[in-house]
Amino acid sequence: MAPQLLRPQILLLASLLLTSLCLDASERRSEIRVSLGEQAARAITELGLEVPLVGRLFFIVAKDDTQMPHLGTGVTGNPLWGIDVRDFGPGESVVFRSGDPDISGYPFQSLDELPEGTYYVQAFINVYTSFERADGHLIEAHMNSGAFQNVFAAPGNGYSDVKKITVGSEGIGSLSLTISSVIQPARPLEDGEVLQLSNFEDTEWVRYVKIRSEKLSKFWGRDMYIGANVLLPPGYEERTDTTYPVLYLQGHSSGLTPVPWAPAEWFRPGYEAEHAAVGPQLDDFYEAWTAGDLEKLVVITFRDANPFFDTSYSVNSPNVGPYADAIFEELIPYLEDRFRIVAEPWGRVLAGRSTGGWEAAAMMIFNPEQFAGAFPWAPDPVDFRKLMQLNIYESDSAFFNELEWIRTPIPAQRDIDGLVNYSMLDEYRYEQTVASKDRSGGQWAVWQALFSPVGEDGYPAPLWDPVTGLIDQDIANYWREHWDLSHILERDWSELGPKLSGKLHFAVGRRDNYYLEQAVYLLEERLAGLANPIPAATFQYGINGRHSWIGHSTEDPTKQLRYREFIDVVADYIRAGAPKDADLSGWSY
């Protein structure tokens, strides 16, 4: 039988089924009452946070009990619902109730959309801190406490015990949960210590720096800190007459590792990374470094977490604050005073992947006379004609590709075989459930915090309408003139060219999971049209290279570059550009 003959019957059946489901949902009732326990309130206070609480309260659902529900959140993770709370003190309670317009959920907007079944549920609280900023605005956001701005792992945030429930045709029904536990830092705070940026003990190879920043404290209206992880080469303590060049290796999720994106315990023998791209990069690095088989450099990663994200992107911005000033005028001078490192541009090289890739490019472009060169790998979008897959200057919608008769969701993340895992709308809805006003610690939140002007309410002015996705072209133009690196290079090449020619060296996989290769293609095309001087930038593209691909191996071009190889690349680069009278003894082979 021809399929078209069934179409009216199918449409009728679908209509009846949808009506039935709607009736069922309208008859369901869900009411979850969450209170704050006395012990949890004391624990939060002892960590230096404010009680009664201002923050974001969550109800989270998991299908099984393999881990606590709050540890399984994410765009493709456990369903959750969130609501802003204020004056949430011990003994106080907040109710998640069906139909409450102040509650947002993902992937189900309503509590009553949760399908029938058995679940494990939990309440969670993300604690905010109040900031009376120098620009006159009062904002409330999560004070970064060393968890890579993952609010569901952040010390100082609280959670309830897990309960097993059964959801039937009547919905969740009535349920009571109590915030009774608080996430603790890796080690207890000592007198005078604060959660911000975490607190680490020096090791044989790594030194940890954390200093109060006068500039950031003034901007945020309270004590703010900035820091660094410093990886020292073999013989550093003994060779007291040697001054070492520096690889400033940047990225988010720096934690206590000397290389961003590696886990806390990475720099140790026998470590095997699980990340498909990062793992091969770390092969044999520990063994080669500690054995003295590599060129003797110092590797420094900044710790510049802030209320919006795990890194400031190393620039000055209206919402995040004067982090470039803090880095160049406070942190780097402190590091150059404390450690025997080259304090001249010829001895400073930038690199980083993902967020760190954008940082490496931006720090080079905005401060071209401070560094010898930059190696941005898989950088966040360097051309906003491809903000992942979105052209912010020509698209009307941030969520859909609008065609004549249809519209398709704009993808946000894919596997290297091209299979899309989630869309822009999915990712944005998840972030909006985690927090409103760009306080989620998510990717779209930080880009709006970084690239947008300050809105009337003191929070970042959104690039698009949070509900409709309609792009505000005034904000898009602001992004272009201030932060579109490709546009800025073309616009200002007459000034930047003599300072940047030969200093930019990009690498990205052709199958980047977040489509970041697309913006790099546009940047390469744009640079190819510039002259006087020619940019002399280099570009490497990895066939089937996933996100965080960093270039071709110098030993076997069919494989990915390893850090042990890159150290030699940097050393050769520094030697080639060093002044003739520079002292290279002690570190250079």
Coordinates of C-alpha atoms in Angstrom, one line a residue:
M1 CA 0.0 0.0 0.0
A2 CA 1.3 3.4 -0.9
P3 CA 2.6 5.4 2.1
Q4 CA 0.7 8.5 1.1
L5 CA -2.6 6.6 1.6
L6 CA -1.8 6.1 5.3
R7 CA -0.9 9.7 5.9
P8 CA -4.3 11.0 7.0
Q9 CA -4.8 8.1 9.4
I10 CA -1.2 8.6 10.8
L11 CA -1.8 12.3 11.3
L12 CA -5.1 11.6 13.1
L13 CA -3.5 9.0 15.3
A14 CA -0.6 11.3 16.2
S15 CA -3.1 14.1 17.0
L16 CA -5.1 11.8 19.3
L17 CA -1.9 10.6 21.0
L18 CA -0.6 14.1 21.5
T19 CA -4.0 15.1 23.0
S20 CA -3.9 12.2 25.3
L21 CA -0.4 13.0 26.5
C22 CA -1.3 16.6 27.1
L23 CA -4.3 15.6 29.2
D24 CA -2.1 13.2 31.2
A25 CA 0.5 15.9 31.8
S26 CA -2.1 18.5 32.8
E27 CA -3.4 16.1 35.4
R28 CA 0.1 15.4 36.9
R29 CA 1.3 17.2 40.0
S30 CA 4.9 17.6 41.3
E31 CA 6.0 19.4 44.4
I32 CA 9.5 19.1 45.7
R33 CA 10.3 20.9 48.9
V34 CA 14.0 21.6 49.5
S35 CA 15.4 22.9 52.8
L36 CA 18.9 23.9 54.0
G37 CA 20.2 21.9 56.9
E38 CA 22.0 23.5 59.9
Q39 CA 25.2 21.5 59.4
A40 CA 25.4 22.4 55.7
A41 CA 24.9 26.1 56.5
R42 CA 27.7 26.0 59.0
A43 CA 30.0 24.2 56.6
I44 CA 29.3 26.8 53.9
T45 CA 30.0 29.6 56.3
E46 CA 33.3 28.0 57.4
L47 CA 34.5 28.1 53.8
G48 CA 34.0 31.9 53.7
L49 CA 30.7 32.0 51.8
E50 CA 27.6 34.0 52.7
V51 CA 24.7 32.6 54.6
P52 CA 21.7 33.1 54.2
L53 CA 22.4 32.0 50.7
V54 CA 21.8 33.7 47.4
G55 CA 22.2 31.2 44.6
R56 CA 20.7 28.7 42.2
L57 CA 18.9 25.7 43.6
F58 CA 18.5 22.5 41.6
F59 CA 16.4 19.3 41.5
I60 CA 18.3 16.7 39.5
V61 CA 17.2 13.3 38.3
A62 CA 19.2 10.2 37.3
K63 CA 18.2 6.8 35.9
D64 CA 20.6 4.8 38.0
D65 CA 22.7 5.1 41.2
T66 CA 26.1 4.6 39.6
Q67 CA 27.0 8.1 40.7
M68 CA 25.2 11.0 42.5
P69 CA 22.9 12.8 40.1
H70 CA 24.7 16.1 40.3
L71 CA 27.9 14.5 39.0
G72 CA 26.1 13.4 35.8
T73 CA 24.9 16.8 34.6
G74 CA 25.7 18.2 31.2
V75 CA 24.1 18.9 27.8
T76 CA 23.7 15.2 27.2
G77 CA 23.4 14.4 30.9
N78 CA 20.8 14.1 33.7
P79 CA 17.6 16.2 33.6
L80 CA 17.6 19.1 36.0
W81 CA 15.4 22.0 37.0
G82 CA 16.7 25.3 38.5
I83 CA 15.4 28.2 40.4
D84 CA 17.1 31.3 41.8
V85 CA 16.9 31.7 45.6
R86 CA 17.5 34.5 48.0
D87 CA 17.8 34.6 51.8
F88 CA 17.9 30.8 51.8
G89 CA 18.9 30.1 55.4
P90 CA 19.0 27.0 57.7
G91 CA 15.5 25.7 58.2
E92 CA 14.1 27.7 55.2
S93 CA 12.6 25.8 52.3
V94 CA 12.0 26.4 48.6
V95 CA 9.4 24.5 46.6
F96 CA 9.7 23.2 43.1
R97 CA 6.2 23.2 41.9
S98 CA 4.6 22.3 38.6
G99 CA 3.8 25.4 36.4
D100 CA 6.1 27.8 38.3
P101 CA 7.3 30.3 35.7
D102 CA 10.5 31.0 37.7
I103 CA 11.6 27.4 37.2
S104 CA 13.5 26.4 34.1
G105 CA 14.4 22.9 33.1
Y106 CA 16.5 20.9 30.7
P107 CA 15.8 18.9 28.7
F108 CA 12.3 18.9 30.1
Q109 CA 10.9 22.4 30.8
S110 CA 8.2 21.2 33.1
L111 CA 8.6 18.7 36.0
D112 CA 5.5 17.0 34.8
E113 CA 7.2 16.1 31.5
L114 CA 9.4 13.5 33.3
P115 CA 8.3 10.1 31.9
E116 CA 7.0 7.4 34.2
G117 CA 9.7 5.2 35.8
T118 CA 12.1 4.7 38.7
Y119 CA 14.7 7.4 39.3
Y120 CA 17.3 8.6 41.8
V121 CA 16.9 12.2 42.7
Q122 CA 18.8 14.9 44.5
A123 CA 18.8 18.6 45.4
F124 CA 21.9 20.8 44.8
I125 CA 22.7 24.5 45.6
N126 CA 25.2 26.7 43.7
V127 CA 26.2 29.4 46.2
Y128 CA 26.6 33.0 44.8
T129 CA 28.9 35.7 46.1
S130 CA 27.9 39.4 46.0
F131 CA 30.2 41.8 44.1
E132 CA 29.9 45.6 44.3
R133 CA 31.9 46.4 41.2
A134 CA 33.8 49.6 40.5
D135 CA 31.4 50.3 37.6
G136 CA 28.6 50.8 40.2
H137 CA 26.9 47.5 39.5
L138 CA 26.0 44.9 42.1
I139 CA 26.2 41.4 40.7
E140 CA 25.8 38.0 42.3
A141 CA 27.7 35.0 40.8
H142 CA 29.6 32.0 41.8
M143 CA 33.1 32.8 43.2
N144 CA 35.4 30.4 41.5
S145 CA 36.7 27.9 44.0
G146 CA 39.0 25.8 41.9
A147 CA 36.6 23.4 40.1
F148 CA 37.1 24.7 36.6
Q149 CA 33.9 26.7 37.0
N150 CA 31.9 23.5 37.1
V151 CA 29.4 24.5 39.6
F152 CA 28.4 20.8 40.3
A153 CA 31.9 20.0 41.5
A154 CA 32.7 23.3 43.2
P155 CA 33.8 23.4 46.9
G156 CA 31.3 25.4 48.9
N157 CA 28.3 24.2 47.0
G158 CA 25.9 21.8 48.8
Y159 CA 23.8 18.8 48.0
S160 CA 21.2 16.5 49.6
D161 CA 21.2 12.7 50.0
V162 CA 20.0 10.8 47.0
K163 CA 16.4 9.4 47.1
K164 CA 14.9 6.7 45.0
I165 CA 11.4 7.5 43.7
T166 CA 8.9 6.1 41.3
V167 CA 7.1 8.4 38.9
G168 CA 3.6 7.2 37.9
S169 CA 0.8 8.6 36.0
E170 CA 0.2 11.2 38.7
G171 CA 3.7 12.6 38.3
I172 CA 6.4 13.0 40.9
G173 CA 3.9 13.9 43.7
S174 CA 5.2 15.4 46.9
L175 CA 8.8 15.0 48.0
S176 CA 11.1 16.6 50.6
L177 CA 14.9 16.9 50.3
T178 CA 17.4 18.6 52.6
I179 CA 20.8 20.1 51.6
S180 CA 22.9 18.3 54.2
S181 CA 26.4 18.0 52.7
V182 CA 28.9 20.5 51.3
I183 CA 31.7 19.9 48.7
Q184 CA 35.1 20.4 50.4
P185 CA 38.4 21.6 48.9
A186 CA 41.1 19.1 48.2
R187 CA 42.6 19.9 51.6
P188 CA 41.2 21.9 54.5
L189 CA 41.7 25.7 54.3
E190 CA 44.5 27.0 56.5
D191 CA 44.4 30.3 58.4
G192 CA 44.3 33.1 55.9
E193 CA 43.5 30.9 52.9
V194 CA 40.5 31.4 50.6
L195 CA 38.8 29.0 48.2
Q196 CA 39.5 31.2 45.2
L197 CA 41.8 29.5 42.7
S198 CA 42.4 26.6 45.1
N199 CA 45.5 26.2 47.3
F200 CA 48.3 23.8 46.2
E201 CA 51.5 22.6 47.8
D202 CA 54.7 23.0 45.8
T203 CA 56.2 19.7 44.4
E204 CA 59.7 18.8 43.2
W205 CA 58.8 20.0 39.7
V206 CA 56.0 22.5 40.0
R207 CA 55.7 25.7 42.0
Y208 CA 52.3 27.3 42.7
V209 CA 51.9 31.1 42.8
K210 CA 48.8 32.9 44.1
I211 CA 48.8 36.7 44.7
R212 CA 46.2 39.2 45.5
S213 CA 45.6 41.5 42.6
E214 CA 45.1 45.2 43.4
K215 CA 43.6 45.8 40.0
L216 CA 41.1 43.0 40.1
S217 CA 40.2 43.6 43.7
K218 CA 39.4 47.2 42.9
F219 CA 37.3 46.2 39.9
W220 CA 35.3 43.5 41.7
G221 CA 35.0 45.3 45.0
R222 CA 36.5 42.5 47.1
D223 CA 39.8 40.6 47.4
M224 CA 40.6 38.9 44.1
Y225 CA 43.5 36.7 43.3
I226 CA 45.6 35.6 40.3
G227 CA 48.1 32.8 40.1
A228 CA 50.3 30.5 38.0
N229 CA 51.6 27.0 37.8
V230 CA 55.3 27.0 37.1
L231 CA 57.0 23.8 35.7
L232 CA 60.7 23.9 36.4
P233 CA 63.4 22.1 34.3
P234 CA 65.9 19.6 35.8
G235 CA 68.8 21.4 37.4
Y236 CA 67.0 24.7 38.0
E237 CA 67.9 24.7 41.7
E238 CA 71.6 24.0 41.0
R239 CA 72.2 26.2 37.9
T240 CA 71.8 29.5 39.8
D241 CA 73.6 31.4 37.0
T242 CA 71.1 30.3 34.3
T243 CA 68.1 32.4 33.1
Y244 CA 65.5 30.3 31.3
P245 CA 63.2 31.3 28.4
V246 CA 59.4 30.7 29.1
L247 CA 56.7 28.9 27.3
Y248 CA 53.5 30.5 28.5
L249 CA 51.1 27.6 27.9
Q250 CA 47.5 28.7 28.4
G251 CA 44.0 27.2 28.7
H252 CA 41.0 26.7 31.0
S253 CA 40.8 24.0 33.6
S254 CA 44.3 24.7 34.7
G255 CA 43.9 23.4 38.2
L256 CA 47.2 22.3 39.7
T257 CA 48.6 20.8 36.5
P258 CA 51.5 22.5 34.7
V259 CA 49.7 21.7 31.4
P260 CA 46.1 22.8 31.0
W261 CA 43.4 20.2 30.5
A262 CA 45.4 17.5 32.2
P263 CA 44.0 16.1 35.4
A264 CA 45.3 17.2 38.8
E265 CA 47.6 14.2 39.2
W266 CA 48.9 14.3 35.7
F267 CA 52.6 15.2 36.2
R268 CA 53.8 11.9 37.6
P269 CA 55.3 8.7 36.2
G270 CA 53.1 6.2 34.4
Y271 CA 50.2 8.5 33.8
E272 CA 47.9 7.4 30.9
A273 CA 45.5 10.1 29.7
E274 CA 42.0 9.1 28.7
H275 CA 41.3 12.1 26.4
A276 CA 41.5 10.9 22.8
A277 CA 43.5 14.0 21.6
V278 CA 45.3 15.0 24.8
G279 CA 46.5 11.5 25.6
P280 CA 49.0 11.2 22.7
Q281 CA 50.3 14.7 23.3
L282 CA 51.5 13.7 26.8
D283 CA 53.2 10.5 25.7
D284 CA 56.7 10.2 27.3
F285 CA 56.7 13.9 28.4
Y286 CA 57.1 13.2 32.1
E287 CA 59.9 10.8 31.6
A288 CA 61.8 13.0 29.0
W289 CA 61.4 16.2 31.1
T290 CA 62.5 14.7 34.4
A291 CA 65.4 12.8 32.8
G292 CA 66.8 16.0 31.3
D293 CA 66.3 14.8 27.7
L294 CA 64.5 18.0 26.6
E295 CA 65.6 21.6 26.2
K296 CA 65.6 23.5 29.5
L297 CA 62.6 25.8 29.5
V298 CA 60.2 27.0 32.2
V299 CA 56.5 26.3 31.4
I300 CA 54.0 28.6 33.0
T301 CA 50.2 28.3 33.0
F302 CA 48.1 31.2 34.4
R303 CA 45.4 30.6 37.0
D304 CA 43.0 33.4 36.3
A305 CA 39.6 32.0 37.2
N306 CA 36.9 34.5 37.9
P307 CA 33.1 34.7 38.6
F308 CA 32.2 34.0 35.0
F309 CA 34.6 31.2 33.9
D310 CA 37.8 29.3 34.7
T311 CA 39.9 31.8 32.8
S312 CA 39.7 35.4 31.9
Y313 CA 41.0 34.7 28.4
S314 CA 43.9 36.9 29.5
V315 CA 42.4 40.2 28.2
N316 CA 40.7 43.3 29.7
S317 CA 37.0 43.2 29.2
P318 CA 34.1 45.2 30.6
N319 CA 32.3 42.4 32.4
V320 CA 35.2 40.2 33.5
G321 CA 37.7 42.9 34.4
P322 CA 41.2 44.1 33.8
Y323 CA 42.9 40.7 33.6
A324 CA 45.4 41.7 31.0
D325 CA 46.6 44.5 33.2
A326 CA 46.8 42.2 36.2
I327 CA 48.8 39.7 34.1
F328 CA 51.2 42.1 32.5
E329 CA 51.6 44.6 35.4
E330 CA 51.3 42.3 38.4
L331 CA 51.6 38.6 37.8
I332 CA 54.4 38.4 35.1
P333 CA 56.6 41.0 37.0
Y334 CA 56.1 38.9 40.2
L335 CA 57.1 35.7 38.3
E336 CA 60.1 37.4 36.7
D337 CA 61.2 38.6 40.1
R338 CA 60.7 35.2 41.8
F339 CA 62.0 32.9 39.1
R340 CA 65.1 33.1 36.9
I341 CA 63.2 33.6 33.6
V342 CA 63.9 35.8 30.6
A343 CA 62.2 39.1 31.1
E344 CA 62.5 40.2 27.5
P345 CA 60.1 39.4 24.6
W346 CA 62.6 37.2 22.7
G347 CA 62.5 34.7 25.5
R348 CA 58.7 34.5 25.8
V349 CA 56.6 32.2 23.6
L350 CA 52.8 31.6 23.8
A351 CA 50.9 28.4 23.1
G352 CA 47.6 26.9 24.1
R353 CA 44.7 24.8 22.9
S354 CA 41.0 25.5 22.7
T355 CA 40.3 28.4 25.0
G356 CA 44.1 28.6 25.4
G357 CA 44.5 28.7 21.7
W358 CA 42.3 31.8 21.5
E359 CA 44.3 33.3 24.5
A360 CA 47.6 32.6 22.7
A361 CA 46.4 34.3 19.6
A362 CA 44.7 37.3 21.4
M363 CA 47.7 37.9 23.7
M364 CA 50.0 38.0 20.7
I365 CA 47.7 40.3 18.7
F366 CA 46.9 42.7 21.5
N367 CA 50.5 42.7 22.9
P368 CA 52.6 42.1 19.8
E369 CA 55.8 43.5 21.3
Q370 CA 55.7 41.4 24.4
F371 CA 56.3 37.9 22.9
A372 CA 58.5 36.2 20.3
G373 CA 55.6 34.2 18.8
A374 CA 52.4 32.3 19.4
F375 CA 51.2 28.8 18.7
P376 CA 47.4 28.7 18.9
W377 CA 46.0 25.2 18.7
A378 CA 42.3 24.5 18.0
P379 CA 41.5 28.0 19.1
D380 CA 38.0 29.2 20.1
P381 CA 36.5 31.1 17.1
V382 CA 39.0 33.6 15.7
D383 CA 36.5 34.8 13.1
F384 CA 32.9 35.4 14.1
R385 CA 31.7 34.7 10.6
K386 CA 32.0 31.2 12.0
L387 CA 31.3 31.3 15.7
M388 CA 31.4 27.5 15.5
Q389 CA 28.7 27.2 12.8
L390 CA 27.0 30.6 13.4
N391 CA 27.7 33.7 11.3
I392 CA 26.7 36.4 13.8
Y393 CA 26.8 39.2 11.1
E394 CA 24.4 37.6 8.6
S395 CA 22.2 35.1 10.5
D396 CA 19.0 36.3 12.1
S397 CA 18.7 33.3 14.5
A398 CA 21.3 31.9 16.8
F399 CA 19.5 28.6 16.9
F400 CA 18.3 27.7 13.4
N401 CA 19.6 27.8 9.9
E402 CA 16.7 29.6 8.2
L403 CA 16.1 28.3 4.7
E404 CA 13.2 29.2 2.3
W405 CA 10.8 26.4 3.4
I406 CA 12.5 24.8 6.3
R407 CA 14.8 25.6 9.2
T408 CA 17.4 23.3 10.6
P409 CA 19.0 23.4 14.1
I410 CA 22.5 24.8 14.1
P411 CA 24.9 22.1 15.4
A412 CA 27.2 22.7 18.3
Q413 CA 29.1 19.5 18.9
R414 CA 29.8 16.5 16.7
D415 CA 31.9 13.3 16.7
I416 CA 34.7 13.2 14.2
D417 CA 32.6 11.0 12.0
G418 CA 30.2 14.0 11.7
L419 CA 27.4 12.7 13.9
V420 CA 25.9 15.7 15.7
N421 CA 25.4 15.2 19.5
Y422 CA 23.7 18.4 20.3
S423 CA 22.7 21.7 18.8
M424 CA 23.2 25.4 19.7
L425 CA 19.7 25.5 21.2
D426 CA 20.4 22.4 23.3
E427 CA 23.6 23.8 24.7
Y428 CA 22.1 27.3 25.4
R429 CA 19.0 25.9 27.0
Y430 CA 21.2 23.8 29.3
E431 CA 23.3 26.8 30.3
Q432 CA 20.2 28.9 30.9
T433 CA 18.9 26.2 33.3
V434 CA 22.2 26.1 35.2
A435 CA 22.1 29.9 35.5
S436 CA 20.6 33.0 34.1
K437 CA 22.5 36.2 33.1
D438 CA 25.5 34.3 31.8
R439 CA 26.5 32.9 35.2
S440 CA 26.5 29.2 34.3
G441 CA 30.2 28.9 33.7
G442 CA 29.4 27.5 30.3
Q443 CA 30.8 28.3 26.9
W444 CA 28.1 30.6 25.6
A445 CA 28.0 32.3 28.9
V446 CA 31.6 33.1 29.0
W447 CA 31.7 34.3 25.4
Q448 CA 28.9 36.8 26.2
A449 CA 30.6 37.8 29.4
L450 CA 33.9 38.3 27.6
F451 CA 32.8 39.9 24.3
S452 CA 29.7 41.9 25.2
P453 CA 29.4 45.3 26.8
V454 CA 27.8 45.6 30.2
G455 CA 24.0 45.5 30.1
E456 CA 21.8 47.9 32.1
D457 CA 21.4 45.4 34.9
G458 CA 25.2 45.0 35.3
Y459 CA 25.3 41.6 33.6
P460 CA 26.6 41.0 30.0
A461 CA 24.4 42.4 27.3
P462 CA 23.2 39.2 25.4
L463 CA 24.2 38.7 21.8
W464 CA 20.7 37.2 21.1
D465 CA 17.3 37.2 22.7
P466 CA 17.4 34.3 25.2
V467 CA 13.9 33.1 24.1
T468 CA 13.7 33.7 20.4
G469 CA 17.4 33.5 19.5
L470 CA 17.1 36.7 17.5
I471 CA 20.6 38.2 17.1
D472 CA 21.1 41.8 18.1
Q473 CA 23.2 43.3 15.3
D474 CA 24.4 46.2 17.5
I475 CA 25.9 43.7 19.9
A476 CA 27.3 41.7 17.0
N477 CA 29.0 44.8 15.6
Y478 CA 30.5 45.4 19.1
W479 CA 31.9 41.9 19.1
R480 CA 33.4 42.4 15.7
E481 CA 35.2 45.7 16.5
H482 CA 36.5 44.6 19.8
W483 CA 37.1 40.8 19.7
D484 CA 36.9 39.4 16.2
L485 CA 40.6 38.6 15.8
S486 CA 40.4 38.0 12.1
H487 CA 38.7 41.4 11.5
I488 CA 41.1 43.2 13.8
L489 CA 44.1 41.8 12.0
E490 CA 42.8 43.0 8.7
R491 CA 41.6 46.4 10.0
D492 CA 44.8 47.2 11.8
W493 CA 47.4 45.4 9.7
S494 CA 49.3 48.6 8.8
E495 CA 50.1 49.0 12.5
L496 CA 50.1 45.3 13.6
G497 CA 51.8 43.8 10.5
P498 CA 55.4 44.9 11.2
K499 CA 55.1 43.6 14.8
L500 CA 53.3 40.3 13.9
S501 CA 54.8 39.1 10.7
G502 CA 56.1 35.5 11.1
K503 CA 54.8 35.2 14.7
L504 CA 51.5 33.4 14.4
H505 CA 51.4 29.6 14.0
F506 CA 48.0 27.9 14.0
A507 CA 47.1 24.2 14.2
V508 CA 43.6 22.7 14.2
G509 CA 42.0 19.4 13.3
R510 CA 39.8 19.2 10.2
R511 CA 37.2 17.4 12.3
D512 CA 37.2 19.6 15.3
N513 CA 34.3 18.5 17.5
Y514 CA 33.2 22.1 17.8
Y515 CA 33.8 23.2 14.2
L516 CA 36.6 25.4 15.2
E517 CA 38.5 24.7 12.0
Q518 CA 36.0 26.8 10.1
A519 CA 37.0 30.1 11.6
V520 CA 40.7 29.2 11.1
Y521 CA 40.1 28.6 7.4
L522 CA 38.5 32.1 7.2
L523 CA 41.5 33.6 9.1
E524 CA 44.0 32.0 6.8
E525 CA 42.1 33.3 3.7
R526 CA 42.0 36.8 5.2
L527 CA 45.7 36.8 6.0
A528 CA 46.5 35.7 2.5
G529 CA 45.2 39.0 1.2
L530 CA 47.4 41.1 3.5
A531 CA 50.7 42.6 2.5
N532 CA 53.4 45.1 3.6
P533 CA 54.6 43.0 5.3
I534 CA 53.2 39.6 4.4
P535 CA 51.8 37.9 7.5
A536 CA 54.0 34.8 7.1
A537 CA 51.6 33.0 9.4
T538 CA 51.6 29.2 9.3
F539 CA 48.7 26.8 9.4
Q540 CA 48.6 23.1 10.1
Y541 CA 45.4 21.0 9.6
G542 CA 45.0 17.5 10.9
I543 CA 43.0 15.0 8.8
N544 CA 40.3 13.6 11.0
G545 CA 41.9 15.6 13.8
R546 CA 39.5 16.1 16.7
H547 CA 39.2 19.0 19.2
S548 CA 42.6 19.9 20.8
W549 CA 44.7 18.6 17.9
I550 CA 47.9 20.5 18.1
G551 CA 49.9 19.9 15.0
H552 CA 51.9 17.3 13.1
S553 CA 54.6 15.3 14.8
T554 CA 58.1 16.5 13.9
E555 CA 59.3 12.8 14.0
D556 CA 56.4 11.2 12.1
P557 CA 54.0 13.7 10.3
T558 CA 51.3 11.1 10.1
K559 CA 50.9 11.4 13.9
Q560 CA 50.0 14.2 16.2
L561 CA 52.7 16.4 17.8
R562 CA 53.7 15.5 21.3
Y563 CA 54.7 18.0 24.0
R564 CA 58.2 16.5 24.2
E565 CA 58.6 17.4 20.5
F566 CA 57.1 20.8 21.0
I567 CA 59.6 21.8 23.7
D568 CA 62.3 21.4 21.1
V569 CA 60.2 23.4 18.5
V570 CA 60.0 26.3 21.0
A571 CA 63.7 26.1 21.9
D572 CA 64.6 26.2 18.2
Y573 CA 62.2 29.1 17.6
I574 CA 63.7 31.1 20.5
R575 CA 67.3 30.5 19.4
A576 CA 66.5 31.6 15.9
G577 CA 65.0 34.9 17.1
A578 CA 67.3 35.7 20.0
P579 CA 69.5 38.7 19.9
K580 CA 73.1 38.0 19.0
D581 CA 74.3 39.0 22.5
A582 CA 71.6 36.9 24.3
D583 CA 73.0 34.5 26.8
L584 CA 71.8 31.0 25.8
S585 CA 74.1 29.1 28.0
G586 CA 72.8 26.7 30.6
W587 CA 69.5 25.8 28.9
S588 CA 70.3 25.5 25.2
Y589 CA 71.9 22.4 23.6

